Every structure is written in C-alpha cells, then in structure tokens.
Coordinates of C-alpha atoms in Angstrom, one line a residue:
Chain F
X278 CA -0.3 -0.3 0.3
X279 CA 0.9 3.7 -0.9
X280 CA 1.5 5.0 2.2
X281 CA 1.7 9.1 2.6
X282 CA 3.5 10.1 6.4
X283 CA 3.0 13.7 7.4
X284 CA 5.6 15.0 11.2
X285 CA 2.6 15.7 12.7
X286 CA -0.9 16.1 13.4
X287 CA -1.5 18.5 15.4
X288 CA 1.2 21.8 16.1
X289 CA 0.3 25.1 17.1
X290 CA 2.5 28.3 16.5
X291 CA 2.4 31.5 17.9
X292 CA 2.4 34.4 15.5
X293 CA 5.9 35.3 13.9
X294 CA 7.2 31.6 13.8
X295 CA 9.2 29.1 11.0
X296 CA 7.1 26.3 10.9
X297 CA 7.8 23.1 8.7
X298 CA 5.3 20.4 7.7
X299 CA 7.3 17.0 6.4
X300 CA 5.9 14.8 4.1
X301 CA 7.0 11.5 3.7
X302 CA 5.8 9.5 0.6
X303 CA 7.3 5.3 -0.1
X304 CA 5.8 4.5 -3.1
X305 CA 8.8 6.3 -5.6
X306 CA 5.8 9.1 -6.9
X307 CA 7.5 11.4 -9.0
X308 CA 4.6 14.1 -8.1
X309 CA 3.4 15.4 -4.5
X310 CA 1.3 17.9 -3.7
X311 CA 0.5 20.1 -0.5
X312 CA -3.0 21.6 0.3
X313 CA -5.4 23.3 3.2
X314 CA -8.1 22.5 4.1
X315 CA -10.7 25.5 5.6
X316 CA -14.2 24.5 6.2
X317 CA -17.1 25.4 2.8
X318 CA -13.7 26.2 1.4
X319 CA -13.0 22.5 -0.4
X320 CA -8.9 22.0 -1.1
X321 CA -6.9 24.3 -2.1
X322 CA -3.5 23.8 -3.9
X323 CA -0.7 25.3 -2.2
X324 CA 2.6 24.1 -4.1
X325 CA 3.2 21.5 -6.3
X326 CA 6.1 19.3 -7.5
X327 CA 7.0 17.1 -9.7
X328 CA 10.4 16.1 -9.6
X329 CA 13.2 16.4 -7.1
X330 CA 14.2 20.1 -7.1
X331 CA 11.3 20.9 -8.6
X332 CA 8.3 22.8 -7.9
X333 CA 5.6 25.1 -8.9
X334 CA 3.2 27.1 -7.4
X335 CA -0.7 26.7 -7.1
X336 CA -3.5 28.3 -6.1
X337 CA -2.9 30.1 -3.6
X338 CA 0.8 30.1 -2.4
X339 CA 1.4 33.1 -1.0
X340 CA 3.1 33.1 2.4
X341 CA 4.7 29.9 1.4
X342 CA 7.7 28.3 0.1
X343 CA 8.4 24.8 -0.7
X344 CA 11.5 22.5 -0.4
X345 CA 12.1 19.0 -2.3
X346 CA 15.7 17.8 -1.8
X347 CA 14.6 14.5 -2.0
X348 CA 12.0 13.0 -4.4
X349 CA 10.5 10.6 -1.3
X350 CA 10.1 14.3 1.0
X351 CA 8.3 17.7 0.3
X352 CA 8.7 20.3 3.0
X353 CA 6.0 22.8 3.3
X354 CA 7.5 26.3 4.9
X355 CA 6.1 28.8 6.6
X356 CA 8.5 32.0 7.0
X357 CA 6.4 34.0 8.8
X358 CA 3.4 32.3 10.4
X359 CA -0.5 33.8 10.9
X360 CA -3.5 33.7 12.4
X361 CA -4.5 33.2 9.2
X362 CA -2.4 30.5 8.5
X363 CA -4.6 28.4 10.6
X364 CA -5.8 25.4 9.0
X365 CA -6.0 21.5 7.7
X366 CA -2.8 21.0 5.6
X367 CA -3.3 17.8 4.0
X368 CA -0.2 16.4 1.6
X369 CA -0.1 14.1 -1.3
X370 CA 1.9 12.3 -4.4
X371 CA 1.0 11.0 -7.9
X372 CA 2.2 8.2 -9.7
X373 CA 4.1 10.7 -12.6
X374 CA 3.8 10.4 -16.9
X375 CA 0.4 9.9 -18.2
X376 CA -0.9 6.3 -16.7
X377 CA -2.8 6.9 -13.1
X378 CA -1.0 10.4 -12.7
X379 CA -5.1 11.6 -11.6
X380 CA -4.6 9.2 -8.8
X381 CA -3.5 11.1 -5.6
X382 CA -2.5 9.6 -2.6
X383 CA -3.1 11.5 0.9
X384 CA -1.7 11.9 4.3
X385 CA -3.3 12.6 7.2
X386 CA -3.0 15.9 7.8
X387 CA -1.6 18.3 10.1
X388 CA -4.0 20.4 11.7
X389 CA -1.8 23.6 12.0
X390 CA -3.5 26.6 14.6
X391 CA -1.0 29.8 14.9
X392 CA -1.8 31.6 17.9
Chain O
X83 CA -9.1 29.5 -15.5
X84 CA -10.7 26.3 -14.0
X85 CA -13.8 26.1 -11.8
X86 CA -15.7 23.4 -9.7
X87 CA -18.8 24.2 -8.5
X88 CA -20.7 21.8 -6.3
X89 CA -24.0 23.1 -5.1
X90 CA -25.8 20.8 -3.2
X91 CA -23.8 21.3 1.3
X92 CA -25.1 18.5 2.6
X93 CA -27.4 15.8 1.1
X94 CA -29.5 13.1 3.1
X95 CA -30.3 9.6 1.4
X96 CA -32.1 6.2 3.1
X97 CA -30.1 3.1 3.4
X98 CA -30.5 1.5 0.2
X99 CA -30.9 3.9 -2.3
X100 CA -29.1 5.7 -4.5
X101 CA -27.8 9.1 -4.0
X102 CA -26.8 10.9 -7.0
X103 CA -24.1 14.5 -6.0
X104 CA -24.4 17.5 -8.3
X105 CA -20.7 18.3 -9.7
X106 CA -20.2 21.4 -13.1
X107 CA -17.4 22.5 -14.2
X108 CA -15.5 24.6 -16.0
X109 CA -13.1 25.1 -18.0
X110 CA -11.6 26.1 -21.4
X111 CA -9.3 22.8 -21.9
X112 CA -9.4 20.5 -24.3
X113 CA -8.3 17.8 -22.4
X114 CA -8.6 17.5 -19.0
X115 CA -10.1 14.1 -15.9
X116 CA -12.5 15.0 -13.2
X117 CA -12.1 12.7 -11.0
X118 CA -14.0 11.7 -7.3
X119 CA -13.2 11.4 -3.8
X120 CA -14.8 10.5 -0.2
X121 CA -13.6 12.3 3.5
X122 CA -15.2 9.6 6.1
X123 CA -15.3 12.1 9.6
X124 CA -11.5 10.1 9.8
X125 CA -10.3 13.0 7.7
X126 CA -8.1 10.6 5.9
X127 CA -8.7 11.8 1.9
X128 CA -10.5 8.6 -1.1
X129 CA -9.5 8.3 -4.2
X130 CA -13.3 7.4 -6.4
X131 CA -13.7 7.7 -9.3
X132 CA -12.2 9.5 -12.7
X133 CA -13.3 9.9 -15.9
X134 CA -11.0 11.4 -18.9
X135 CA -13.0 14.3 -21.0
X136 CA -12.4 12.6 -24.6
X137 CA -13.6 9.1 -22.8
X138 CA -17.3 8.7 -24.6
X139 CA -18.4 6.2 -21.9
X140 CA -19.0 6.6 -18.0
X141 CA -16.9 5.1 -16.0
X142 CA -17.8 2.9 -13.6
X143 CA -16.1 1.8 -10.0
X144 CA -18.2 -1.3 -8.4
X145 CA -21.5 0.8 -6.6
X146 CA -19.3 4.3 -8.0
X147 CA -20.5 5.2 -11.4
X148 CA -18.9 8.8 -12.7
X149 CA -22.8 10.2 -15.2
X150 CA -20.8 12.6 -17.2
X151 CA -22.7 15.0 -19.4
X152 CA -19.7 16.8 -21.4
X153 CA -22.4 19.2 -23.3
X154 CA -23.6 20.0 -19.4
X155 CA -20.7 20.1 -18.4
X156 CA -21.7 18.1 -15.1
X157 CA -20.2 14.7 -14.0
X158 CA -21.8 13.7 -11.1
X159 CA -21.8 10.6 -9.0
X160 CA -23.3 8.2 -8.6
X161 CA -23.7 5.7 -5.4
X162 CA -26.1 3.1 -5.8
X163 CA -26.9 0.7 -2.6
X164 CA -25.6 3.3 0.2
X165 CA -24.5 1.3 3.3
X166 CA -24.0 3.3 6.0
X167 CA -20.3 3.8 6.0
X168 CA -20.9 6.0 3.0
X169 CA -21.2 9.2 4.8
X170 CA -19.2 11.0 4.3
X171 CA -17.7 14.9 2.4
X172 CA -17.2 13.8 -1.1
X173 CA -15.7 15.9 -3.3
X174 CA -15.9 16.5 -7.1
X175 CA -12.2 17.5 -8.4
X176 CA -11.1 18.5 -12.0
X177 CA -7.5 18.9 -13.5
X178 CA -5.5 20.2 -16.4
X179 CA -2.1 18.3 -17.3
X180 CA 1.3 20.5 -16.6
X181 CA 4.1 18.0 -17.9
X182 CA 3.3 14.3 -16.3
X183 CA 1.3 15.9 -13.7
X184 CA -2.5 16.7 -13.2
X185 CA -2.4 19.4 -11.3
X186 CA -6.1 19.0 -9.3
X187 CA -8.8 22.0 -8.4
X188 CA -11.2 20.9 -5.6
X189 CA -14.9 21.9 -5.6
X190 CA -16.0 22.4 -1.5
X191 CA -17.5 19.1 -1.2
X192 CA -20.9 17.8 -0.9
X193 CA -21.9 16.2 2.8
X194 CA -23.6 13.1 2.4
X195 CA -25.4 11.5 5.6
X196 CA -27.1 7.4 5.0
X197 CA -29.7 6.9 7.1
X198 CA -30.4 3.5 8.2

C-alpha cells in the first residue's frame, strides 16, 4: 500500500514563527502536492512538485514556500506564521507520466493552529 | 481558469437507496480529467473514480459511477445501494495536464449522510 506520512497531526505555533511541515511518501512517486483545507472552501492547492528540486505554485502560494531535496520528501514552509494560516494541511503524492497520475494518495493531515 | 461547483452542501439518503451528488465544471481546456474523492470523518482522502474528457463511456467503480455529460459540463457521482459507511464529505475535482502531472482544482464538497 502507498503510504504518505506527515510529521505531525496537530501543531500549535505562535505568530511570526517559522513553521516546517514535512511529508514523506514511500512509493517512489514523482509528484507531490501541498493543500490546505478549510471548512466550506474545499481543498486549495498551495504548491506542487513534479521532480526533485522542481516546484510550481498552486492557487494560493502567498506566505508559503516548499522544498524538495529528495524524491520521497516534500516540505512546506511558513516563513512567518500568521493567524490566517490556521488550517488543515494535506500532503499528497501521485505517479508521474500519463497513467494513474490523476490518482493522488493523501497523508492524514496536519492541523495547524497559529496563535 | 478552471472552476468546480458543488451546489449541494448537504445530502441525506436512506440506506440501500441510490444517491446523486452534483458537480458542474468550467474550463477552456480540451483535455482534462474529472475525479471524485471521499473524506470520512477520520479525515483521510480516498480516491473514488476518474473520467477523462475524451472517454466515451461513463466511468464505473463498483457502486460508484460518474455520470459525465460533456455538453452540460457536469460530472455527477452516483452511488448505488447506499451504505452507512458512505456517510462522508465528497469532493469533485478536475485537473489539467502540466507536463507529466495532473494539477487538480477541487470543489467545496458535499456532505452525505446515510440514514439506516
């Protein structure tokens, strides 16, 4: 089974802190994604990566950055956390290429609270 | 820009009955994909079904089928013979190709409650 793990299920940080959310997948997937999920808004794509050291902005990249130094690991960085970044953060991975690239495997999520 | 609309914030269905969850989309792309995900109260996202824009036949996966009407830009999910375990949030999504990746846009979701 594909497994996507996230470093924390719950995280509480203070405004202005630098926050790292880590995601690891064990299926050698080329693509990795970071989303945030807010009630009534669905999932919104923050950043995605289609290869090591390659990244592209999603729909709401402001206030976030990412890092992918190894294929299995994709990190989301909040440079200076703000209260409006309080949310559920979901990581996902998928195969590259044309077959099955649409099928994403999600991690359990990290609920981040910024106070 | 792509847009996904799910107009039903909540739906109720009796166990063993069929239910249709609505999804409409908007895109200027010729090639795109449509998917549905399920999110139970545990929070995990579970991939259910996929339909390509050039696929002639509606996709089916067990009790799930995707009613794809391209001219109407709709991609409704039909769940036959509902079970109590089907109670969850359901998200419709569409994607565009970007290199070898599919970049998705999700709808806001529909909460389905199955009554015994």
